[in-house]
mmCIF file of C-alpha atoms and ligand atoms in Angstrom:
data_model
loop_
_atom_site.group_PDB
_atom_site.id
_atom_site.type_symbol
_atom_site.label_atom_id
_atom_site.label_comp_id
_atom_site.label_asym_id
_atom_site.label_seq_id
_atom_site.Cartn_x
_atom_site.Cartn_y
_atom_site.Cartn_z
ATOM 1 C CA UNK A 1201 -24.606 20.069 6.315
ATOM 2 C CA UNK A 1202 -23.128 16.816 7.717
ATOM 3 C CA UNK A 1203 -20.598 15.320 5.337
ATOM 4 C CA UNK A 1204 -22.595 12.093 5.221
ATOM 5 C CA UNK A 1205 -25.961 13.678 4.732
ATOM 6 C CA UNK A 1206 -27.700 11.966 1.754
ATOM 7 C CA UNK A 1207 -24.672 9.654 1.275
ATOM 8 C CA UNK A 1208 -25.355 7.384 4.229
ATOM 9 C CA UNK A 1209 -25.514 4.350 1.969
ATOM 10 C CA UNK A 1210 -21.783 4.480 1.547
ATOM 11 C CA UNK A 1211 -20.428 6.944 4.236
ATOM 12 C CA UNK A 1212 -20.452 6.008 7.928
ATOM 13 C CA UNK A 1213 -19.076 7.952 10.912
ATOM 14 C CA UNK A 1214 -16.595 7.124 13.659
ATOM 15 C CA UNK A 1215 -15.180 4.030 12.009
ATOM 16 C CA UNK A 1216 -12.416 2.250 14.034
ATOM 17 C CA UNK A 1217 -9.393 2.137 11.581
ATOM 18 C CA UNK A 1218 -7.985 -0.741 13.485
ATOM 19 C CA UNK A 1219 -10.484 -2.884 11.524
ATOM 20 C CA UNK A 1220 -8.875 -1.830 8.313
ATOM 21 C CA UNK A 1221 -5.091 -1.877 8.951
ATOM 22 C CA UNK A 1222 -2.659 -4.757 9.183
ATOM 23 C CA UNK A 1223 -1.362 -3.622 12.593
ATOM 24 C CA UNK A 1224 -4.970 -3.497 13.916
ATOM 25 C CA UNK A 1225 -4.190 -0.560 16.046
ATOM 26 C CA UNK A 1226 -5.246 3.046 16.369
ATOM 27 C CA UNK A 1227 -8.340 5.274 16.590
ATOM 28 C CA UNK A 1228 -11.239 6.135 14.417
ATOM 29 C CA UNK A 1229 -11.891 8.098 11.244
ATOM 30 C CA UNK A 1230 -14.512 10.777 11.495
ATOM 31 C CA UNK A 1231 -15.974 9.473 8.234
ATOM 32 C CA UNK A 1232 -15.275 6.192 6.338
ATOM 33 C CA UNK A 1233 -16.526 5.974 2.754
ATOM 34 C CA UNK A 1234 -16.923 2.994 0.604
ATOM 35 C CA UNK A 1235 -18.331 4.450 -2.688
ATOM 36 C CA UNK A 1236 -19.777 2.033 -5.171
ATOM 37 C CA UNK A 1237 -19.334 4.034 -8.301
ATOM 38 C CA UNK A 1238 -16.862 6.768 -9.560
ATOM 39 C CA UNK A 1239 -19.807 9.239 -9.441
ATOM 40 C CA UNK A 1240 -20.376 8.598 -5.764
ATOM 41 C CA UNK A 1241 -16.674 9.009 -5.200
ATOM 42 C CA UNK A 1242 -16.607 12.290 -7.088
ATOM 43 C CA UNK A 1243 -19.669 13.680 -5.105
ATOM 44 C CA UNK A 1244 -17.905 12.804 -1.841
ATOM 45 C CA UNK A 1245 -14.576 14.347 -2.923
ATOM 46 C CA UNK A 1246 -16.387 17.572 -4.046
ATOM 47 C CA UNK A 1247 -18.267 17.799 -0.782
ATOM 48 C CA UNK A 1248 -15.102 17.252 1.235
ATOM 49 C CA UNK A 1249 -13.524 20.072 -0.695
ATOM 50 C CA UNK A 1250 -16.472 22.383 -0.151
ATOM 51 C CA UNK A 1251 -16.318 21.649 3.665
ATOM 52 C CA UNK A 1252 -12.483 21.830 3.854
ATOM 53 C CA UNK A 1253 -12.589 18.220 5.178
ATOM 54 C CA UNK A 1254 -9.224 16.295 4.813
ATOM 55 C CA UNK A 1255 -9.487 13.204 2.711
ATOM 56 C CA UNK A 1256 -7.190 10.105 2.669
ATOM 57 C CA UNK A 1257 -7.258 6.947 0.664
ATOM 58 C CA UNK A 1258 -6.934 3.671 2.516
ATOM 59 C CA UNK A 1259 -6.113 0.526 0.424
ATOM 60 C CA UNK A 1260 -5.627 -2.709 2.341
ATOM 61 C CA UNK A 1261 -3.982 -0.908 5.265
ATOM 62 C CA UNK A 1262 -0.671 -2.799 5.085
ATOM 63 C CA UNK A 1263 1.526 0.321 5.074
ATOM 64 C CA UNK A 1264 -0.353 2.477 7.547
ATOM 65 C CA UNK A 1265 -0.031 2.826 11.277
ATOM 66 C CA UNK A 1266 -2.928 4.884 12.773
ATOM 67 C CA UNK A 1267 -2.354 6.815 15.997
ATOM 68 C CA UNK A 1268 -4.938 6.614 18.809
ATOM 69 C CA UNK A 1269 -6.215 10.056 17.987
ATOM 70 C CA UNK A 1270 -7.356 8.552 14.687
ATOM 71 C CA UNK A 1271 -8.049 10.793 11.698
ATOM 72 C CA UNK A 1272 -10.274 13.855 11.701
ATOM 73 C CA UNK A 1273 -11.427 13.687 8.131
ATOM 74 C CA UNK A 1274 -12.813 11.253 5.568
ATOM 75 C CA UNK A 1275 -11.051 8.004 4.724
ATOM 76 C CA UNK A 1276 -12.010 6.423 1.408
ATOM 77 C CA UNK A 1277 -11.729 2.722 0.641
ATOM 78 C CA UNK A 1278 -12.160 1.452 -2.914
ATOM 79 C CA UNK A 1279 -13.497 -2.105 -2.132
ATOM 80 C CA UNK A 1280 -16.592 -2.017 -4.385
ATOM 81 C CA UNK A 1281 -16.545 -4.167 -7.570
ATOM 82 C CA UNK A 1282 -16.537 -0.994 -9.647
ATOM 83 C CA UNK A 1283 -13.019 -0.287 -8.346
ATOM 84 C CA UNK A 1284 -11.721 -3.756 -8.452
ATOM 85 C CA UNK A 1285 -12.131 -5.070 -11.998
ATOM 86 C CA UNK A 1286 -9.374 -7.009 -13.871
ATOM 87 C CA UNK A 1287 -9.422 -7.286 -17.675
ATOM 88 C CA UNK A 1288 -6.798 -8.435 -20.278
ATOM 89 C CA UNK A 1289 -6.544 -7.270 -23.897
ATOM 90 C CA UNK A 1290 -3.569 -8.607 -25.866
ATOM 91 C CA UNK A 1291 -0.567 -7.902 -23.619
ATOM 92 C CA UNK A 1292 -2.182 -5.154 -21.486
ATOM 93 C CA UNK A 1293 -3.648 -5.918 -18.126
ATOM 94 C CA UNK A 1294 -6.316 -3.397 -16.925
ATOM 95 C CA UNK A 1295 -7.027 -3.266 -13.143
ATOM 96 C CA UNK A 1296 -8.928 -1.080 -10.772
ATOM 97 C CA UNK A 1297 -7.168 0.840 -8.061
ATOM 98 C CA UNK A 1298 -8.828 -1.164 -5.314
ATOM 99 C CA UNK A 1299 -7.807 -4.559 -6.800
ATOM 100 C CA UNK A 1300 -5.552 -6.643 -4.682
ATOM 101 C CA UNK A 1301 -2.064 -6.728 -6.114
ATOM 102 C CA UNK A 1302 -1.901 -10.462 -5.585
ATOM 103 C CA UNK A 1303 -5.147 -10.954 -7.614
ATOM 104 C CA UNK A 1304 -3.798 -8.760 -10.403
ATOM 105 C CA UNK A 1305 -0.557 -10.770 -10.448
ATOM 106 C CA UNK A 1306 -2.272 -14.131 -10.567
ATOM 107 C CA UNK A 1307 -4.663 -12.943 -13.316
ATOM 108 C CA UNK A 1308 -1.717 -11.815 -15.465
ATOM 109 C CA UNK A 1309 0.148 -15.208 -14.901
ATOM 110 C CA UNK A 1310 -3.071 -17.134 -15.717
ATOM 111 C CA UNK A 1311 -3.188 -15.215 -19.094
ATOM 112 C CA UNK A 1312 0.455 -15.823 -19.818
ATOM 113 C CA UNK A 1313 1.636 -12.249 -19.211
ATOM 114 C CA UNK A 1314 4.969 -11.813 -17.519
ATOM 115 C CA UNK A 1315 6.310 -8.957 -15.412
ATOM 116 C CA UNK A 1316 4.289 -8.369 -12.315
ATOM 117 C CA UNK A 1317 4.968 -11.834 -10.882
ATOM 118 C CA UNK A 1318 8.333 -10.358 -9.622
ATOM 119 C CA UNK A 1319 6.186 -8.458 -7.059
ATOM 120 C CA UNK A 1320 4.459 -11.541 -5.741
ATOM 121 C CA UNK A 1321 4.118 -11.601 -1.922
ATOM 122 C CA UNK A 1322 3.744 -7.798 -1.654
ATOM 123 C CA UNK A 1323 0.410 -7.229 0.155
ATOM 124 C CA UNK A 1324 -1.999 -4.401 -0.624
ATOM 125 C CA UNK A 1325 -3.943 -2.834 -3.446
ATOM 126 C CA UNK A 1326 -2.802 -1.872 -7.004
ATOM 127 C CA UNK A 1327 -3.687 1.863 -6.301
ATOM 128 C CA UNK A 1328 -1.366 2.025 -3.178
ATOM 129 C CA UNK A 1329 1.297 0.047 -4.964
ATOM 130 C CA UNK A 1330 1.394 2.604 -7.793
ATOM 131 C CA UNK A 1331 1.179 5.492 -5.334
ATOM 132 C CA UNK A 1332 4.316 4.354 -3.580
ATOM 133 C CA UNK A 1333 5.928 2.485 -6.420
ATOM 134 C CA UNK A 1334 6.100 -0.782 -4.368
ATOM 135 C CA UNK A 1335 8.737 -3.258 -5.369
ATOM 136 C CA UNK A 1336 11.642 -5.380 -4.598
ATOM 137 C CA UNK A 1337 15.422 -4.725 -5.019
ATOM 138 C CA UNK A 1338 15.357 -5.303 -8.694
ATOM 139 C CA UNK A 1339 11.827 -4.608 -9.770
ATOM 140 C CA UNK A 1340 8.981 -2.163 -9.019
ATOM 141 C CA UNK A 1341 5.433 -1.837 -10.209
ATOM 142 C CA UNK A 1342 6.198 1.458 -11.989
ATOM 143 C CA UNK A 1343 8.310 -0.131 -14.768
ATOM 144 C CA UNK A 1344 5.156 -2.000 -16.029
ATOM 145 C CA UNK A 1345 2.706 0.928 -15.847
ATOM 146 C CA UNK A 1346 1.441 1.956 -19.203
ATOM 147 C CA UNK A 1347 -1.306 4.348 -18.127
ATOM 148 C CA UNK A 1348 -3.169 5.364 -15.091
ATOM 149 C CA UNK A 1349 -6.678 6.846 -14.429
ATOM 150 C CA UNK A 1350 -6.898 9.160 -11.458
ATOM 151 C CA UNK A 1351 -9.342 11.432 -9.620
ATOM 152 C CA UNK A 1352 -8.287 14.880 -8.631
ATOM 153 C CA UNK A 1353 -9.110 16.700 -5.405
ATOM 154 C CA UNK A 1354 -11.899 18.531 -7.399
ATOM 155 C CA UNK A 1355 -13.503 15.207 -8.342
ATOM 156 C CA UNK A 1356 -12.316 15.324 -11.998
ATOM 157 C CA UNK A 1357 -11.137 12.076 -13.702
ATOM 158 C CA UNK A 1358 -8.003 12.259 -15.740
ATOM 159 C CA UNK A 1359 -6.009 9.843 -17.730
ATOM 160 C CA UNK A 1360 -2.249 9.799 -17.572
ATOM 161 C CA UNK A 1361 -0.129 8.075 -20.198
ATOM 162 C CA UNK A 1362 3.228 6.382 -19.740
ATOM 163 C CA UNK A 1363 5.126 9.581 -20.821
ATOM 164 C CA UNK A 1364 3.349 11.548 -17.951
ATOM 165 C CA UNK A 1365 4.380 8.974 -15.329
ATOM 166 C CA UNK A 1366 7.600 9.047 -13.323
ATOM 167 C CA UNK A 1367 8.687 6.492 -10.836
ATOM 168 C CA UNK A 1368 11.601 6.511 -8.360
ATOM 169 C CA UNK A 1369 12.405 4.364 -5.335
ATOM 170 C CA UNK A 1370 9.115 4.249 -3.377
ATOM 171 C CA UNK A 1371 7.818 7.285 -5.203
ATOM 172 C CA UNK A 1372 5.585 8.124 -8.160
ATOM 173 C CA UNK A 1373 4.404 11.237 -9.965
ATOM 174 C CA UNK A 1374 0.846 10.003 -9.347
ATOM 175 C CA UNK A 1375 -0.051 12.774 -6.854
ATOM 176 C CA UNK A 1376 -3.767 13.129 -7.557
ATOM 177 C CA UNK A 1377 -6.010 12.196 -4.619
ATOM 178 C CA UNK A 1378 -7.217 8.689 -6.083
ATOM 179 C CA UNK A 1379 -5.640 6.200 -8.351
ATOM 180 C CA UNK A 1380 -8.730 4.740 -9.868
ATOM 181 C CA UNK A 1381 -7.220 2.280 -12.172
ATOM 182 C CA UNK A 1382 -4.086 1.364 -14.258
ATOM 183 C CA UNK A 1383 -2.927 -0.413 -17.343
ATOM 184 C CA UNK A 1384 0.155 -2.633 -17.295
ATOM 185 C CA UNK A 1385 2.161 -3.528 -20.442
ATOM 186 C CA UNK A 1386 3.451 -7.051 -20.010
ATOM 187 C CA UNK A 1387 5.314 -9.681 -21.965
ATOM 188 C CA UNK A 1388 3.713 -12.805 -23.360
ATOM 189 C CA UNK A 1389 5.210 -15.972 -21.831
ATOM 190 C CA UNK A 1390 4.063 -19.729 -21.375
ATOM 191 C CA UNK A 1391 1.572 -19.675 -18.479
ATOM 192 C CA UNK A 1392 2.905 -22.980 -17.021
ATOM 193 C CA UNK A 1393 6.495 -21.655 -16.842
ATOM 194 C CA UNK A 1394 5.230 -18.371 -15.460
ATOM 195 C CA UNK A 1395 3.104 -20.098 -12.815
ATOM 196 C CA UNK A 1396 6.071 -22.104 -11.700
ATOM 197 C CA UNK A 1397 8.219 -19.050 -11.391
ATOM 198 C CA UNK A 1398 5.570 -17.144 -9.446
ATOM 199 C CA UNK A 1399 5.143 -19.987 -7.064
ATOM 200 C CA UNK A 1400 8.903 -20.087 -6.422
ATOM 201 C CA UNK A 1401 9.069 -16.382 -5.880
ATOM 202 C CA UNK A 1402 6.103 -16.650 -3.537
ATOM 203 C CA UNK A 1403 7.891 -19.137 -1.416
ATOM 204 C CA UNK A 1404 11.018 -16.960 -1.146
ATOM 205 C CA UNK A 1405 8.852 -13.839 -0.333
ATOM 206 C CA UNK A 1406 6.889 -15.549 2.295
ATOM 207 C CA UNK A 1407 10.047 -17.021 3.908
ATOM 208 C CA UNK A 1408 11.273 -13.498 4.467
ATOM 209 C CA UNK A 1409 8.087 -12.204 6.090
ATOM 210 C CA UNK A 1410 6.638 -12.750 9.564
ATOM 211 C CA UNK A 1411 4.440 -15.855 9.708
ATOM 212 C CA UNK A 1412 0.795 -15.456 8.441
ATOM 213 C CA UNK A 1413 -0.633 -15.708 12.010
ATOM 214 C CA UNK A 1414 1.321 -12.725 13.137
ATOM 215 C CA UNK A 1415 0.124 -9.143 13.044
ATOM 216 C CA UNK A 1416 2.933 -7.198 11.532
ATOM 217 C CA UNK A 1417 4.043 -4.090 9.620
ATOM 218 C CA UNK A 1418 7.091 -3.463 7.477
ATOM 219 C CA UNK A 1419 8.794 -0.350 8.830
ATOM 220 C CA UNK A 1420 11.792 1.191 6.884
ATOM 221 C CA UNK A 1421 12.873 1.787 3.440
ATOM 222 C CA UNK A 1422 16.107 0.092 2.211
ATOM 223 C CA UNK A 1423 18.774 2.880 2.139
ATOM 224 C CA UNK A 1424 20.693 2.954 -1.156
ATOM 225 C CA UNK A 1425 20.087 -0.688 -1.989
ATOM 226 C CA UNK A 1426 21.176 -1.953 1.414
ATOM 227 C CA UNK A 1427 18.471 -4.022 3.185
ATOM 228 C CA UNK A 1428 17.135 -2.184 6.198
ATOM 229 C CA UNK A 1429 16.518 -5.632 7.691
ATOM 230 C CA UNK A 1430 20.282 -6.441 7.653
ATOM 231 C CA UNK A 1431 21.100 -3.081 9.255
ATOM 232 C CA UNK A 1432 18.647 -3.616 12.025
ATOM 233 C CA UNK A 1433 19.903 -7.144 12.514
ATOM 234 C CA UNK A 1434 23.609 -6.005 12.633
ATOM 235 C CA UNK A 1435 22.611 -3.459 15.248
ATOM 236 C CA UNK A 1436 21.572 -6.385 17.400
ATOM 237 C CA UNK A 1437 17.871 -5.545 17.442
ATOM 238 C CA UNK A 1438 16.295 -8.848 16.231
ATOM 239 C CA UNK A 1439 13.707 -9.946 18.768
ATOM 240 C CA UNK A 1440 13.832 -6.567 20.835
ATOM 241 C CA UNK A 1441 10.499 -5.736 22.449
ATOM 242 C CA UNK A 1442 8.800 -2.673 23.749
ATOM 243 C CA UNK A 1443 5.596 -3.571 25.579
ATOM 244 C CA UNK A 1444 3.658 -5.827 23.060
ATOM 245 C CA UNK A 1445 5.671 -4.710 19.949
ATOM 246 C CA UNK A 1446 8.656 -6.865 18.852
ATOM 247 C CA UNK A 1447 11.260 -6.678 16.107
ATOM 248 C CA UNK A 1448 10.429 -9.857 13.994
ATOM 249 C CA UNK A 1449 12.827 -12.764 14.497
ATOM 250 C CA UNK A 1450 12.286 -13.670 10.860
ATOM 251 C CA UNK A 1451 13.005 -10.281 9.265
ATOM 252 C CA UNK A 1452 14.161 -7.390 11.412
ATOM 253 C CA UNK A 1453 12.439 -4.824 9.207
ATOM 254 C CA UNK A 1454 9.059 -5.904 10.537
ATOM 255 C CA UNK A 1455 7.458 -5.104 13.854
ATOM 256 C CA UNK A 1456 5.066 -7.766 15.212
ATOM 257 C CA UNK A 1457 2.270 -6.454 17.292
ATOM 258 C CA UNK A 1458 1.420 -9.095 19.855
ATOM 259 C CA UNK A 1459 -1.869 -9.104 21.730
ATOM 260 C CA UNK A 1460 -2.023 -5.994 23.937
ATOM 261 C CA UNK A 1461 0.546 -4.014 21.855
ATOM 262 C CA UNK A 1462 -0.282 -0.251 21.767
ATOM 263 C CA UNK A 1463 0.601 2.380 19.137
ATOM 264 C CA UNK A 1464 2.993 3.911 21.569
ATOM 265 C CA UNK A 1465 4.830 0.538 21.899
ATOM 266 C CA UNK A 1466 5.309 0.410 18.092
ATOM 267 C CA UNK A 1467 6.417 4.030 17.741
ATOM 268 C CA UNK A 1468 8.782 3.771 20.684
ATOM 269 C CA UNK A 1469 10.343 0.556 19.124
ATOM 270 C CA UNK A 1470 10.604 2.273 15.764
ATOM 271 C CA UNK A 1471 12.469 5.107 17.340
ATOM 272 C CA UNK A 1472 14.847 2.610 19.173
ATOM 273 C CA UNK A 1473 15.546 0.866 15.857
ATOM 274 C CA UNK A 1474 16.277 4.077 14.179
ATOM 275 C CA UNK A 1475 18.498 5.409 16.921
ATOM 276 C CA UNK A 1476 20.502 2.226 17.343
ATOM 277 C CA UNK A 1477 21.146 1.822 13.600
ATOM 278 C CA UNK A 1478 22.491 5.455 13.583
ATOM 279 C CA UNK A 1479 24.670 4.938 16.569
ATOM 280 C CA UNK A 1480 26.016 1.510 15.585
ATOM 281 C CA UNK A 1481 26.222 1.966 11.832
ATOM 282 C CA UNK A 1482 25.971 5.681 11.041
ATOM 283 C CA UNK A 1483 23.053 5.059 8.695
ATOM 284 C CA UNK A 1484 19.911 6.938 8.920
ATOM 285 C CA UNK A 1485 16.783 4.803 8.252
ATOM 286 C CA UNK A 1486 13.785 6.406 6.669
ATOM 287 C CA UNK A 1487 10.288 5.297 7.617
ATOM 288 C CA UNK A 1488 8.286 3.558 5.009
ATOM 289 C CA UNK A 1489 5.066 2.769 6.932
ATOM 290 C CA UNK A 1490 2.933 5.881 7.076
ATOM 291 C CA UNK A 1491 1.916 7.107 10.521
ATOM 292 C CA UNK A 1492 -1.554 8.700 10.395
HETATM 293 C C1 FAD B 580 4.201 -8.331 5.050
HETATM 294 C C2 FAD B 580 4.478 -7.109 4.283
HETATM 295 C C3 FAD B 580 5.406 -7.225 3.182
HETATM 296 C C4 FAD B 580 5.668 -6.051 2.505
HETATM 297 N N1 FAD B 580 6.485 -6.152 1.439
HETATM 298 C C5 FAD B 580 6.769 -5.006 0.637
HETATM 299 C C6 FAD B 580 7.721 -5.102 -0.390
HETATM 300 O O1 FAD B 580 8.345 -6.106 -0.650
HETATM 301 N N2 FAD B 580 7.918 -4.022 -1.185
HETATM 302 C C7 FAD B 580 7.205 -2.867 -0.890
HETATM 303 O O2 FAD B 580 7.360 -1.924 -1.637
HETATM 304 N N3 FAD B 580 6.301 -2.850 0.080
HETATM 305 C C8 FAD B 580 6.148 -3.825 0.821
HETATM 306 N N4 FAD B 580 5.180 -3.767 1.895
HETATM 307 C C9 FAD B 580 4.472 -2.442 2.166
HETATM 308 C C10 FAD B 580 3.055 -2.471 1.505
HETATM 309 O O3 FAD B 580 2.681 -3.748 1.111
HETATM 310 C C11 FAD B 580 2.992 -1.569 0.252
HETATM 311 O O4 FAD B 580 3.350 -0.247 0.626
HETATM 312 C C12 FAD B 580 1.663 -1.630 -0.336
HETATM 313 O O5 FAD B 580 1.646 -0.931 -1.597
HETATM 314 C C13 FAD B 580 0.503 -1.057 0.453
HETATM 315 O O6 FAD B 580 -0.672 -1.311 -0.086
HETATM 316 P P1 FAD B 580 -2.023 -1.096 0.765
HETATM 317 O O7 FAD B 580 -3.198 -1.267 -0.168
HETATM 318 O O8 FAD B 580 -2.121 -1.849 1.910
HETATM 319 O O9 FAD B 580 -1.960 0.517 1.054
HETATM 320 P P2 FAD B 580 -2.297 1.237 2.408
HETATM 321 O O10 FAD B 580 -1.446 0.871 3.484
HETATM 322 O O11 FAD B 580 -3.802 1.218 2.601
HETATM 323 O O12 FAD B 580 -1.900 2.837 1.923
HETATM 324 C C14 FAD B 580 -0.621 3.073 1.617
HETATM 325 C C15 FAD B 580 -0.604 4.496 0.946
HETATM 326 O O13 FAD B 580 -1.175 4.434 -0.428
HETATM 327 C C16 FAD B 580 -2.276 5.349 -0.505
HETATM 328 N N5 FAD B 580 -3.267 4.758 -1.345
HETATM 329 C C17 FAD B 580 -3.994 3.653 -1.067
HETATM 330 N N6 FAD B 580 -4.841 3.426 -2.078
HETATM 331 C C18 FAD B 580 -4.699 4.452 -2.998
HETATM 332 C C19 FAD B 580 -5.389 4.813 -4.222
HETATM 333 N N7 FAD B 580 -6.243 4.013 -4.833
HETATM 334 N N8 FAD B 580 -4.999 5.973 -4.848
HETATM 335 C C20 FAD B 580 -4.080 6.760 -4.196
HETATM 336 N N9 FAD B 580 -3.415 6.487 -3.080
HETATM 337 C C21 FAD B 580 -3.756 5.415 -2.439
HETATM 338 C C22 FAD B 580 -2.652 5.622 0.951
HETATM 339 O O14 FAD B 580 -3.313 6.862 1.026
HETATM 340 C C23 FAD B 580 -1.435 5.558 1.639
HETATM 341 O O15 FAD B 580 -0.764 6.743 1.475
HETATM 342 C C24 FAD B 580 5.038 -4.887 2.789
HETATM 343 C C25 FAD B 580 4.079 -4.767 3.840
HETATM 344 C C26 FAD B 580 3.836 -5.920 4.591
HETATM 345 C C27 FAD B 580 2.908 -5.812 5.747
#
């Protein structure tokens, strides 16, 4: 039986993943699913398991670089309203796994709940942010997580409480297939003061990223608290190009994909950055962006 058989209302085949990733490059996914309910998601997940079909989650595609070969399996995107709700009860913010992190932060701030605003400017979905414990030098999303609801590879839904959750630098113990939703425990604060702080943090964050009109991806993790951007800059790589891919002039930890850039251009430039930082500074950079 074809994986999509009877599920055509939310599963399509040979979907170009360039449409769904920030770098806008790469090949197709054999199947691309946008379930509208957890039940549809569970049906798909169980069917993938029966058919031995690999499954991957794709949030907003800001941390994924897809190779030209694409992905031979099913890619699931939680864009439907059922996965993107936001609710506040007292000092707890409930969000779906597909919710945009920016939206979650601004909702918390509007309700006078502090904590998540430290992450403003990080693109992507709440599910992916928890999966990789997204954050900045002095804050990460995991420190606010109170509980998470996940779906296993057998389609079972489980709830994990704070004491079951572990977070480290760009890592979490949330290793089930899907993060369906999460609860964040936040601190009450005056909404006006909080809004002002969020706006200031937003301006700082945006000034350190490529400009909004550029197609770009953030490439390496920060080794032991040192900014990867500073190391790449010290190695003299700012502005270096391979084909249409260029190390950002604004922040050397980003690669900008100019029109005509290929996946190979990006991968070759990444390798040059890694090699030059090792040879000049004897520090090994670890890739943060996932290459599919
Ligand atoms: C301009 C820019 C600035 C950035 N700044 C930062 C920063 O300051 N700090 C930082 O930590 N990162 C930063 N990043 C990286 C990126 O924003 C984060 O990794 C973010 O969490 C990715 O979210 P996404 O929805 O785009 O995930 P995707 O790129 O779609 O996916 C990333 C990973 O999450 C998994 N995933 C997605 N959704 C789910 C889900 N619901 N359940 C389980 N797994 C899931 C995917 O399978 C994949 O493994 C930046 C990226 C860019 C382009």
